[in-house]
Short mmCIF file of C-alpha atoms in Angstrom, two decimals:
data_model
loop_
_atom_site.label_atom_id
_atom_site.label_comp_id
_atom_site.label_asym_id
_atom_site.label_seq_id
_atom_site.Cartn_x
_atom_site.Cartn_y
_atom_site.Cartn_z
CA MET I 1 0.05 0.17 -0.08
CA ARG I 2 2.77 2.36 0.97
CA TRP I 3 4.75 1.90 -2.09
CA TYR I 4 1.67 2.41 -4.22
CA LEU I 5 1.12 5.52 -2.84
CA LYS I 6 4.44 6.70 -3.41
CA ALA I 7 4.71 5.62 -6.67
CA LEU I 8 1.33 7.53 -7.31
CA GLY I 9 3.02 10.99 -5.98
CA THR I 10 1.61 13.72 -3.92
CA ARG I 11 -0.04 15.45 -6.41
CA LYS I 12 -1.86 12.67 -7.95
CA ILE I 13 -3.03 11.99 -4.28
CA ILE I 14 -4.19 15.70 -3.52
CA GLU I 15 -6.18 15.67 -6.86
CA PHE I 16 -8.11 12.57 -5.84
CA ILE I 17 -8.64 13.77 -2.46
CA VAL I 18 -9.87 16.98 -3.99
CA LEU I 19 -12.25 15.01 -6.19
CA VAL I 20 -13.71 12.86 -3.70
CA ILE I 21 -14.51 16.26 -1.93
CA PHE I 22 -16.11 17.55 -5.10
CA VAL I 23 -18.01 14.41 -5.80
CA ILE I 24 -19.44 14.01 -1.98
CA PHE I 25 -20.47 17.94 -2.14
CA PHE I 26 -21.67 17.81 -5.64
CA LEU I 27 -23.68 14.08 -5.52
CA GLY I 28 -24.35 14.28 -1.67
CA PRO I 29 -27.23 16.77 -1.81
CA LEU I 30 -28.73 14.60 -4.46
CA LEU I 31 -27.95 11.29 -3.14
CA ASN I 32 -29.85 12.46 0.15
CA LEU I 33 -32.81 13.73 -2.06
CA ALA I 34 -33.13 10.48 -3.65
CA ILE I 35 -33.12 8.51 -0.23
CA LEU I 36 -35.94 11.08 1.20
CA ALA I 37 -38.04 10.58 -1.64
CA PHE I 38 -38.12 6.69 -1.34
CA THR I 39 -38.57 6.81 2.47
CA GLY I 40 -41.18 4.73 4.07
CA LYS I 41 -39.95 5.10 7.75
CA TRP I 42 -36.99 6.61 9.04
CA ASN I 43 -36.04 6.97 12.60
CA TYR I 44 -33.59 9.55 13.52
CA PRO I 45 -30.21 7.90 14.59
CA ASP I 46 -30.30 5.66 11.71
CA VAL I 47 -28.25 6.17 8.59
CA LEU I 48 -30.59 4.60 6.10
CA PRO I 49 -34.59 4.39 6.47
CA HIS I 50 -35.50 1.01 7.55
CA GLN I 51 -38.58 0.96 5.16
CA TRP I 52 -38.56 1.90 1.71
CA SER I 53 -41.80 2.90 -0.04
CA MET I 54 -43.48 5.18 -2.95
CA LYS I 55 -46.05 6.58 -0.51
CA TRP I 56 -44.97 10.29 -1.21
CA TRP I 57 -44.96 9.69 -4.91
CA THR I 58 -48.78 8.52 -4.80
CA PHE I 59 -49.13 11.56 -2.33
CA VAL I 60 -47.60 14.15 -4.36
CA PHE I 61 -49.45 12.95 -7.75
CA LYS I 62 -52.79 12.76 -6.10
CA GLN I 63 -52.64 16.40 -5.03
CA GLU I 64 -54.68 18.24 -7.36
CA ASP I 65 -52.46 20.85 -8.78
CA ILE I 66 -49.44 19.09 -9.56
CA PRO I 67 -49.96 17.08 -12.24
CA GLN I 68 -51.43 20.31 -13.93
CA SER I 69 -48.42 22.42 -13.01
CA ILE I 70 -46.32 20.02 -14.45
CA GLY I 71 -48.15 19.97 -17.82
CA LEU I 72 -48.44 23.76 -17.60
CA SER I 73 -44.86 24.10 -16.97
CA PHE I 74 -43.70 21.97 -19.95
CA MET I 75 -46.13 23.97 -22.00
CA ILE I 76 -44.78 27.29 -21.01
CA ALA I 77 -41.54 26.15 -21.62
CA ALA I 78 -42.13 24.80 -25.17
CA ILE I 79 -43.97 28.04 -26.30
CA VAL I 80 -40.85 30.14 -24.43
CA THR I 81 -38.53 28.17 -26.69
CA GLY I 82 -40.58 28.17 -29.78
CA LEU I 83 -40.99 31.85 -29.78
CA SER I 84 -37.49 32.62 -28.54
CA ILE I 85 -35.90 30.52 -31.68
CA LEU I 86 -38.42 32.37 -33.96
CA ILE I 87 -37.18 35.97 -32.49
CA CYS I 88 -33.46 35.42 -31.60
CA ILE I 89 -32.13 33.15 -34.55
CA PRO I 90 -32.82 35.60 -37.11
CA ALA I 91 -31.37 38.37 -35.05
CA ALA I 92 -27.99 36.41 -33.98
CA TYR I 93 -27.71 35.72 -37.76
CA ALA I 94 -27.84 39.63 -38.35
CA PHE I 95 -25.40 40.48 -35.56
CA ALA I 96 -23.07 37.62 -37.12
CA ARG I 97 -23.35 38.61 -40.89
CA ILE I 98 -24.71 42.22 -41.12
CA ARG I 99 -22.61 45.06 -40.27
CA PHE I 100 -24.82 47.74 -38.86
CA PRO I 101 -24.16 50.72 -36.57
CA LEU I 102 -24.17 50.04 -33.06
CA SER I 103 -24.29 46.27 -33.50
CA ARG I 104 -21.85 45.54 -30.69
CA PHE I 105 -23.76 48.19 -28.46
CA PHE I 106 -27.04 46.07 -29.16
CA LEU I 107 -25.45 42.96 -28.18
CA PHE I 108 -24.28 44.02 -25.25
CA SER I 109 -27.71 45.54 -24.14
CA PHE I 110 -28.97 41.97 -23.95
CA LEU I 111 -26.85 42.01 -20.73
CA LEU I 112 -28.66 44.62 -19.36
CA THR I 113 -31.77 42.27 -17.86
CA HIS I 114 -28.54 40.53 -16.13
CA ALA I 115 -27.33 43.40 -14.43
CA PHE I 116 -30.21 44.41 -12.17
CA PRO I 117 -31.54 42.53 -9.28
CA LYS I 118 -34.28 40.71 -10.47
CA MET I 119 -37.07 41.29 -8.65
CA GLY I 120 -36.73 45.05 -9.13
CA LEU I 121 -36.90 44.62 -12.77
CA TYR I 122 -40.05 42.49 -12.37
CA VAL I 123 -41.70 44.91 -10.38
CA SER I 124 -41.41 47.67 -12.92
CA ILE I 125 -42.41 45.20 -15.55
CA ALA I 126 -45.47 44.43 -13.32
CA VAL I 127 -46.48 48.04 -13.29
CA LEU I 128 -46.05 48.06 -17.24
CA PHE I 129 -48.08 44.60 -17.40
CA TYR I 130 -50.91 46.08 -15.48
CA LYS I 131 -51.27 48.75 -17.68
CA LEU I 132 -51.09 46.29 -20.64
CA GLY I 133 -53.43 43.92 -19.12
CA LEU I 134 -50.89 41.41 -19.17
CA MET I 135 -50.95 40.45 -15.66
CA ASN I 136 -52.24 36.81 -14.86
CA THR I 137 -52.36 35.71 -18.60
CA LEU I 138 -50.25 33.27 -20.64
CA LEU I 139 -48.52 36.12 -22.77
CA GLY I 140 -47.37 37.71 -19.39
CA VAL I 141 -45.49 34.71 -18.05
CA VAL I 142 -44.44 33.65 -21.69
CA LEU I 143 -42.83 37.09 -22.10
CA ILE I 144 -41.09 37.12 -18.57
CA HIS I 145 -39.54 34.01 -19.22
CA MET I 146 -38.43 35.50 -22.54
CA ILE I 147 -36.71 38.22 -20.86
CA ASN I 148 -34.35 35.94 -19.07
CA VAL I 149 -32.96 33.55 -21.80
CA LEU I 150 -32.50 36.54 -24.75
CA MET I 151 -29.23 36.76 -23.95
CA PHE I 152 -28.23 33.21 -23.96
CA MET I 153 -30.70 32.70 -27.19
CA THR I 154 -28.70 35.50 -28.96
CA TRP I 155 -25.30 35.17 -28.00
CA ILE I 156 -24.70 31.65 -28.32
CA PRO I 157 -26.13 31.39 -31.79
CA THR I 158 -24.55 34.45 -32.98
CA ALA I 159 -20.91 32.81 -32.28
CA ALA I 160 -22.30 29.44 -33.70
CA PHE I 161 -23.26 31.50 -37.25
CA ARG I 162 -19.77 33.28 -36.84
CA ASN I 163 -17.98 29.99 -36.94
CA VAL I 164 -19.47 29.39 -40.23
CA HIS I 165 -17.03 30.70 -42.71
CA LYS I 166 -17.85 33.12 -45.43
CA ALA I 167 -16.08 31.08 -48.07
CA GLN I 168 -18.30 28.16 -46.91
CA GLU I 169 -21.41 30.06 -47.80
CA GLU I 170 -20.04 31.84 -50.83
CA SER I 171 -18.94 28.13 -51.94
CA ALA I 172 -22.38 27.20 -51.89
CA ARG I 173 -23.45 30.22 -53.89
CA ASP I 174 -21.00 29.46 -56.52
CA VAL I 175 -22.19 25.91 -57.01
CA GLY I 176 -25.57 27.44 -57.57
CA ALA I 177 -27.63 27.85 -54.55
CA GLY I 178 -29.75 30.97 -53.97
CA PRO I 179 -29.40 32.62 -50.68
CA PHE I 180 -32.31 31.10 -48.95
CA ARG I 181 -31.09 27.28 -49.59
CA VAL I 182 -27.43 28.18 -48.84
CA PHE I 183 -28.91 29.58 -45.18
CA LEU I 184 -31.06 26.55 -44.84
CA LYS I 185 -28.47 23.77 -46.20
CA ILE I 186 -25.29 25.19 -45.25
CA THR I 187 -25.26 27.80 -42.34
CA LEU I 188 -28.38 26.55 -40.07
CA PRO I 189 -26.84 22.79 -40.07
CA MET I 190 -23.35 24.17 -39.04
CA ALA I 191 -24.77 26.17 -36.52
CA LEU I 192 -26.97 23.79 -35.39
CA PRO I 193 -25.28 22.49 -32.26
CA GLY I 194 -24.73 26.28 -30.80
CA ILE I 195 -28.55 26.62 -31.40
CA ILE I 196 -29.52 23.46 -29.95
CA VAL I 197 -27.61 24.20 -26.61
CA ALA I 198 -29.22 27.69 -26.52
CA SER I 199 -32.52 25.93 -27.04
CA ILE I 200 -32.16 23.25 -24.23
CA PHE I 201 -30.81 26.21 -22.22
CA THR I 202 -33.99 28.08 -22.81
CA PHE I 203 -36.17 25.19 -22.26
CA LEU I 204 -34.69 24.43 -18.60
CA ASN I 205 -34.47 28.13 -17.70
CA SER I 206 -38.22 28.41 -18.13
CA LEU I 207 -38.82 24.94 -16.78
CA ASP I 208 -37.04 26.59 -13.53
CA GLU I 209 -38.36 30.21 -13.70
CA ALA I 210 -40.15 31.01 -10.47
CA GLN I 211 -39.60 34.72 -9.20
CA GLY I 212 -41.05 36.53 -12.58
CA THR I 213 -43.92 33.63 -12.48
CA PHE I 214 -44.99 34.41 -9.10
CA LEU I 215 -45.26 38.16 -9.72
CA VAL I 216 -47.09 37.95 -13.06
CA GLY I 217 -48.97 34.67 -13.04
CA ILE I 218 -50.55 34.26 -9.68
CA PRO I 219 -53.08 33.02 -9.06
CA ASN I 220 -53.78 31.32 -12.36
CA TYR I 221 -50.70 30.28 -13.75
CA LYS I 222 -48.96 27.95 -11.05
CA THR I 223 -45.96 26.47 -12.84
CA MET I 224 -43.69 23.75 -10.83
CA PRO I 225 -41.30 25.96 -9.00
CA ILE I 226 -44.28 27.84 -7.80
CA VAL I 227 -45.91 24.94 -6.66
CA MET I 228 -42.90 23.64 -5.14
CA TYR I 229 -42.77 26.47 -2.76
CA SER I 230 -46.20 25.74 -1.07
CA ILE I 231 -45.14 21.90 -0.98
CA ILE I 232 -41.79 22.65 0.90
CA SER I 233 -43.43 25.05 3.40
CA ASP I 234 -46.98 23.08 3.80
CA TYR I 235 -46.07 19.40 3.70
CA PRO I 236 -43.00 17.27 5.22
CA ALA I 237 -39.59 17.18 3.39
CA TYR I 238 -40.41 13.79 1.84
CA ALA I 239 -42.90 15.04 -0.65
CA GLY I 240 -40.46 18.35 -1.36
CA ALA I 241 -38.02 15.72 -2.16
CA VAL I 242 -40.03 13.62 -4.91
CA PHE I 243 -41.27 16.81 -6.51
CA SER I 244 -37.67 18.42 -6.75
CA ILE I 245 -36.58 14.91 -8.30
CA ILE I 246 -39.41 15.48 -10.81
CA LEU I 247 -38.03 18.81 -11.60
CA THR I 248 -34.69 17.93 -11.92
CA ALA I 249 -35.27 14.74 -14.28
CA PRO I 250 -36.15 16.99 -17.28
CA THR I 251 -32.66 18.75 -16.93
CA ILE I 252 -30.89 15.56 -16.60
CA ILE I 253 -32.80 13.64 -19.43
CA LEU I 254 -32.22 16.85 -21.74
CA LEU I 255 -28.22 17.20 -20.85
CA LEU I 256 -27.85 13.59 -21.70
CA ALA I 257 -29.93 13.86 -24.80
CA ALA I 258 -27.77 16.55 -26.01
CA LYS I 259 -24.78 15.65 -24.63
CA ARG I 260 -23.37 15.39 -28.13
CA PHE I 261 -23.58 19.00 -28.56
CA VAL I 262 -23.29 20.61 -25.17
CA SER I 263 -19.59 21.36 -24.58
CA ALA I 264 -17.57 24.14 -23.00
CA ASP I 265 -16.58 25.22 -26.28
CA VAL I 266 -19.88 26.06 -27.68
CA MET I 267 -21.04 27.93 -24.11
CA SER I 268 -17.75 29.64 -24.17
CA SER I 269 -17.62 31.23 -27.60
CA GLY I 270 -21.02 32.76 -27.19
CA PHE I 271 -19.42 34.67 -24.49
CA GLN I 272 -16.38 36.05 -26.46
CA LEU I 273 -16.81 39.34 -27.62
CA LYS I 274 -15.79 40.08 -31.02
CA MET K 1 -9.69 33.97 -81.70
CA ASP K 2 -12.32 32.64 -79.23
CA ILE K 3 -12.83 34.80 -76.54
CA GLN K 4 -14.29 33.02 -73.32
CA LEU K 5 -13.76 35.50 -70.75
CA SER K 6 -13.17 39.38 -71.20
CA VAL K 7 -12.81 41.89 -68.71
CA GLN K 8 -12.78 45.56 -69.52
CA GLN K 9 -11.69 48.45 -67.57
CA LEU K 10 -12.55 46.67 -64.06
CA SER K 11 -12.28 49.17 -61.48
CA LYS K 12 -13.02 48.55 -57.73
CA ARG K 13 -12.03 50.59 -54.69
CA TYR K 14 -12.33 50.22 -51.20
CA HIS K 15 -13.13 52.68 -48.48
CA THR K 16 -9.20 52.00 -47.62
CA GLY K 17 -8.19 52.83 -50.77
CA GLU K 18 -7.01 49.61 -51.93
CA GLY K 19 -8.26 48.19 -55.17
CA VAL K 20 -7.80 48.02 -58.98
CA THR K 21 -8.35 50.56 -61.59
CA GLY K 22 -8.93 49.63 -65.31
CA ILE K 23 -8.02 46.38 -65.11
CA SER K 24 -8.62 44.60 -69.07
CA LEU K 25 -7.85 41.02 -69.49
CA ASP K 26 -8.94 38.64 -72.28
CA VAL K 27 -8.88 35.03 -71.74
CA ARG K 28 -9.34 32.52 -74.69
CA LYS K 29 -11.28 29.21 -74.59
CA GLY K 30 -8.87 26.42 -73.18
CA GLU K 31 -6.30 29.09 -71.73
CA LEU K 32 -4.75 28.91 -68.18
CA VAL K 33 -3.87 32.31 -67.21
CA THR K 34 -2.37 33.21 -63.96
CA LEU K 35 -2.39 36.40 -61.96
CA LEU K 36 0.26 37.26 -60.07
CA GLY K 37 1.32 39.87 -57.58
CA PRO K 38 2.03 40.48 -53.72
CA SER K 39 -0.75 40.28 -51.28
CA GLY K 40 -3.15 43.21 -51.26
CA CYS K 41 -2.30 43.93 -54.96
CA GLY K 42 -6.05 43.22 -56.07
CA LYS K 43 -5.83 40.12 -57.85
CA THR K 44 -8.40 38.36 -55.75
CA THR K 45 -10.53 41.67 -56.37
CA VAL K 46 -10.33 40.69 -59.90
CA LEU K 47 -11.43 37.20 -59.47
CA ARG K 48 -14.15 37.63 -57.05
CA SER K 49 -15.57 40.31 -59.42
CA ILE K 50 -15.69 37.62 -61.96
CA GLY K 51 -17.23 35.02 -59.91
CA GLY K 52 -19.77 37.61 -58.49
CA PHE K 53 -18.95 38.04 -55.16
CA LEU K 54 -17.90 41.59 -55.80
CA ASP K 55 -19.62 44.34 -57.41
CA PRO K 56 -17.20 46.58 -59.26
CA ASP K 57 -17.63 50.24 -59.34
CA SER K 58 -17.13 50.13 -63.22
CA GLY K 59 -15.95 47.99 -66.00
CA GLU K 60 -17.56 45.15 -67.78
CA ILE K 61 -17.13 41.38 -67.61
CA LEU K 62 -18.31 39.00 -70.41
CA ILE K 63 -18.52 35.40 -70.41
CA GLU K 64 -18.79 33.82 -73.83
CA GLY K 65 -19.57 37.27 -74.89
CA ALA K 66 -22.56 37.97 -72.54
CA SER K 67 -22.15 40.40 -69.66
CA VAL K 68 -22.32 38.66 -66.51
CA LEU K 69 -22.36 41.83 -64.15
CA LYS K 70 -26.04 41.59 -63.17
CA SER K 71 -26.06 37.68 -62.35
CA PRO K 72 -25.56 37.09 -58.89
CA PRO K 73 -22.79 34.23 -58.18
CA GLU K 74 -25.43 30.81 -58.36
CA LYS K 75 -26.13 32.14 -61.65
CA ARG K 76 -22.75 32.90 -63.37
CA PRO K 77 -21.36 30.18 -65.37
CA THR K 78 -18.04 30.13 -63.19
CA SER K 79 -17.08 28.24 -60.38
CA MET K 80 -14.17 29.14 -57.78
CA VAL K 81 -12.07 27.29 -55.62
CA PHE K 82 -11.23 29.19 -52.60
CA GLN K 83 -8.08 29.58 -50.47
CA GLY K 84 -9.81 27.39 -47.75
CA TYR K 85 -12.80 26.41 -45.85
CA ASN K 86 -14.59 25.02 -49.24
CA LEU K 87 -16.27 22.19 -47.92
CA TRP K 88 -19.10 21.68 -45.76
CA PRO K 89 -18.19 19.76 -42.73
CA HIS K 90 -21.64 18.59 -42.10
CA MET K 91 -21.70 16.43 -45.55
CA THR K 92 -19.92 13.47 -46.80
CA VAL K 93 -17.78 13.98 -49.64
CA PHE K 94 -20.46 12.83 -51.81
CA GLU K 95 -22.88 15.25 -50.65
CA ASN K 96 -20.56 17.88 -50.95
CA LEU K 97 -20.06 16.83 -54.59
CA ALA K 98 -23.59 16.30 -55.49
CA PHE K 99 -24.91 19.53 -53.95
CA GLY K 100 -24.41 21.68 -56.93
CA LEU K 101 -25.72 18.66 -59.11
CA LYS K 102 -28.82 18.15 -57.40
CA ILE K 103 -29.45 21.81 -57.57
CA ARG K 104 -29.16 21.41 -61.32
CA LYS K 105 -31.94 18.55 -60.79
CA MET K 106 -29.73 15.50 -62.18
CA LYS K 107 -30.85 12.35 -62.10
CA LYS K 108 -29.74 10.42 -59.33
CA ALA K 109 -27.63 7.59 -61.22
CA ASP K 110 -25.77 10.05 -63.18
CA ILE K 111 -24.85 12.12 -60.08
CA GLN K 112 -23.54 9.00 -58.95
CA LYS K 113 -21.44 8.21 -61.90
CA ALA K 114 -20.08 11.88 -62.23
CA VAL K 115 -19.10 11.82 -58.58
CA LYS K 116 -17.23 8.79 -59.06
CA ASP K 117 -15.87 9.75 -62.38
CA VAL K 118 -14.44 13.17 -60.87
CA LEU K 119 -13.06 11.29 -57.99
CA ASP K 120 -11.11 9.26 -60.31
CA LEU K 121 -9.55 12.49 -62.00
CA VAL K 122 -8.49 14.15 -58.70
CA ARG K 123 -7.17 10.64 -57.45
CA LEU K 124 -9.31 10.24 -54.36
CA PRO K 125 -11.31 7.15 -55.65
CA GLY K 126 -13.82 5.74 -53.11
CA SER K 127 -13.65 8.67 -50.56
CA GLU K 128 -17.50 9.40 -51.37
CA ASN K 129 -18.61 8.57 -47.56
CA LYS K 130 -15.90 10.34 -45.88
CA HIS K 131 -16.28 13.75 -44.12
CA PRO K 132 -14.00 16.42 -45.04
CA GLY K 133 -12.73 16.45 -41.60
CA GLN K 134 -11.29 12.98 -41.99
CA LEU K 135 -9.19 14.09 -45.36
CA SER K 136 -5.93 16.25 -45.14
CA GLY K 137 -5.48 19.60 -46.30
CA GLY K 138 -4.55 18.83 -49.72
CA GLN K 139 -7.10 16.15 -49.99
CA GLN K 140 -9.80 18.63 -49.21
CA GLN K 141 -8.36 21.28 -51.63
CA ARG K 142 -8.72 18.19 -54.39
CA ILE K 143 -12.44 17.66 -53.57
CA ALA K 144 -12.90 21.46 -53.77
CA LEU K 145 -11.44 21.36 -57.27
CA ALA K 146 -13.61 17.97 -57.76
CA ARG K 147 -16.74 20.10 -56.88
CA SER K 148 -16.10 23.04 -59.20
CA LEU K 149 -14.96 20.73 -61.94
CA LEU K 150 -18.25 18.49 -61.85
CA LEU K 151 -20.13 21.73 -62.83
CA LYS K 152 -18.19 22.08 -66.03
CA PRO K 153 -18.12 26.00 -65.61
CA ALA K 154 -17.45 28.19 -68.63
CA VAL K 155 -14.27 29.60 -66.51
CA LEU K 156 -12.73 28.02 -63.40
CA LEU K 157 -11.58 30.50 -60.92
CA LEU K 158 -8.75 29.70 -58.18
CA ASP K 159 -8.16 31.81 -55.75
CA GLU K 160 -4.62 30.87 -54.30
CA PRO K 161 -6.02 27.41 -53.40
CA PHE K 162 -2.74 25.69 -52.75
CA SER K 163 -1.32 28.58 -50.47
CA ALA K 164 -2.41 26.76 -47.11
CA LEU K 165 -0.46 23.46 -48.28
CA ASP K 166 3.05 22.70 -47.82
CA ALA K 167 5.64 23.30 -50.42
CA LYS K 168 6.19 19.52 -51.79
CA LEU K 169 2.32 19.24 -51.74
CA ARG K 170 1.71 22.64 -53.52
CA HIS K 171 4.12 21.28 -56.28
CA GLU K 172 2.03 18.33 -56.70
CA MET K 173 -1.14 19.77 -56.78
CA ARG K 174 0.28 22.11 -59.39
CA GLU K 175 1.14 19.33 -61.53
CA GLU K 176 -2.16 17.97 -60.94
CA LEU K 177 -3.98 20.39 -62.01
CA ARG K 178 -1.86 21.06 -65.06
CA GLU K 179 -2.91 17.66 -66.06
CA ILE K 180 -6.49 18.20 -65.39
CA GLN K 181 -6.66 21.34 -67.46
CA ALA K 182 -4.83 19.40 -70.24
CA GLU K 183 -7.46 16.58 -70.13
CA THR K 184 -10.70 18.71 -69.83
CA GLY K 185 -9.49 21.83 -71.55
CA LEU K 186 -10.97 24.03 -69.11
CA THR K 187 -10.29 28.02 -69.24
CA MET K 188 -8.86 28.66 -66.03
CA VAL K 189 -7.92 32.03 -63.86
CA PHE K 190 -5.34 31.21 -61.12
CA VAL K 191 -4.49 33.98 -58.52
CA THR K 192 -1.26 33.52 -56.84
CA HIS K 193 1.51 35.60 -54.87
CA ASP K 194 3.74 32.67 -55.09
CA GLN K 195 6.52 33.42 -57.97
CA GLU K 196 7.10 29.66 -58.21
CA ASP K 197 3.56 29.47 -59.65
CA LYS K 198 4.43 31.42 -62.41
CA ALA K 199 6.82 28.58 -63.90
CA TRP K 200 4.71 25.58 -64.02
CA PRO K 201 6.02 22.30 -63.64
CA LYS K 202 7.51 21.12 -67.05
CA ALA K 203 5.81 17.58 -68.20
CA SER K 204 8.32 14.75 -68.59
CA GLY K 205 10.01 15.10 -71.86
CA ARG K 206 7.76 18.19 -72.96
CA SER K 207 8.94 21.63 -72.35
CA ILE K 208 5.57 23.06 -72.38
CA SER K 209 4.12 25.36 -69.82
CA ALA K 210 0.81 24.97 -69.03
CA THR K 211 0.41 28.43 -68.27
CA SER K 212 -0.52 30.27 -71.20
CA ALA K 213 0.12 33.85 -69.56
CA THR K 214 1.29 35.47 -66.39
CA ILE K 215 -0.38 38.59 -65.69
CA SER K 216 1.14 41.06 -63.14
CA ILE K 217 -1.69 43.11 -61.34
CA ASN K 218 -0.90 46.73 -60.43
CA ALA K 219 2.16 46.18 -62.01
CA GLY K 220 3.38 43.56 -59.30
CA LYS K 221 2.72 46.16 -56.80
CA ALA K 222 0.78 46.23 -53.73
CA THR K 223 -1.37 49.74 -53.91
#
């Protein structure tokens, strides 16, 4: 054992210890959550529950507003993702390809919504929404969600479009494709990984949004995170654990599905200001 | 005299003051003309104007006797091989080559045959299903050349196509291009800043140069 440690060197050992600490720190709470969610009976000093059960799952799904809120959340997230693709992809293409005055200023301006405390921003938006009659409407909630994702949805695809070289578009024109076909067959497929990453990000962000929805959507639009607040305060921790697994599951599933596209490169290139 | 490409009094100035003024050029059918000059002297400007990627300020460009100035690149009977980034990495070699033919509504069987033939011509047979990322730089440029050859352009434009390759490979590619030119009889305009390109490799035994003419743009000086 001793010789083995010696052969490894102190550096490797320290790296391993740091990794273990990180894993515990990172996965510990999730593990605890999973155990809580399947607990039947758990008395204080025991390390593990001595009875496992699904009763909190049935409890959660029997609550009237929970399945409804899950459906609502996914619907809103889908609408938000679809709309922001429609709005932001053309904008991103323009930022990447067309030179217009103040383009960098406009690109930067997307950062503004992230520069202030969110609640302050939401309150002032709410004042505006009252005047426009958007409070407690689906459109209002969707708009609030979109404000949050505009930056990612524009910046990341802009970088993706910039990475498509002019010569690649020009050689497609050269062999006979019109501008529209070039965009559809060359530019868009080449920028797709970035767009997919941004879309997944948007979807998850919308699924997770609570503050703005709380202010604008209550009482009619109770999404998953909002229902979660009341579950955590009104029911035992077990129900909360079940619900947060339901809330986390889409994130994990989507990220695994998009593993091919999601890389630090795609993300970071979106935040390089050129 | 069979003039395939005629450039008359072509002028294009950029905001920076660079560009070309009053360039005239006649290329006969089956000729290979080299435009030689240092970087920034405007040879690419001339080539891109012929290809339709630049709007000249004044002048006229005729291909086979007809003006092409009003046509966008996709409508011109020219084809261009760029310095780099010619191929589309999300498509296989076959898809890259077939792209232009599909737009021309060619039949599937004909496309397959044409692609196979042209891959033989550029000496990369059997690479249909590879992706550009799996090919070396020289192979990629040969595929790009093949794609242009497939379309049987009236004028083939080459914008320093071999500049990113190492000296030995460049030499080989030049020789290959010369052979292809002899075989197909295509009219070509070749842009380079490399003095070496002027003296085209001699074919074994014969001492003819494939380059019919070498033209120095702006008296060989960068403006």
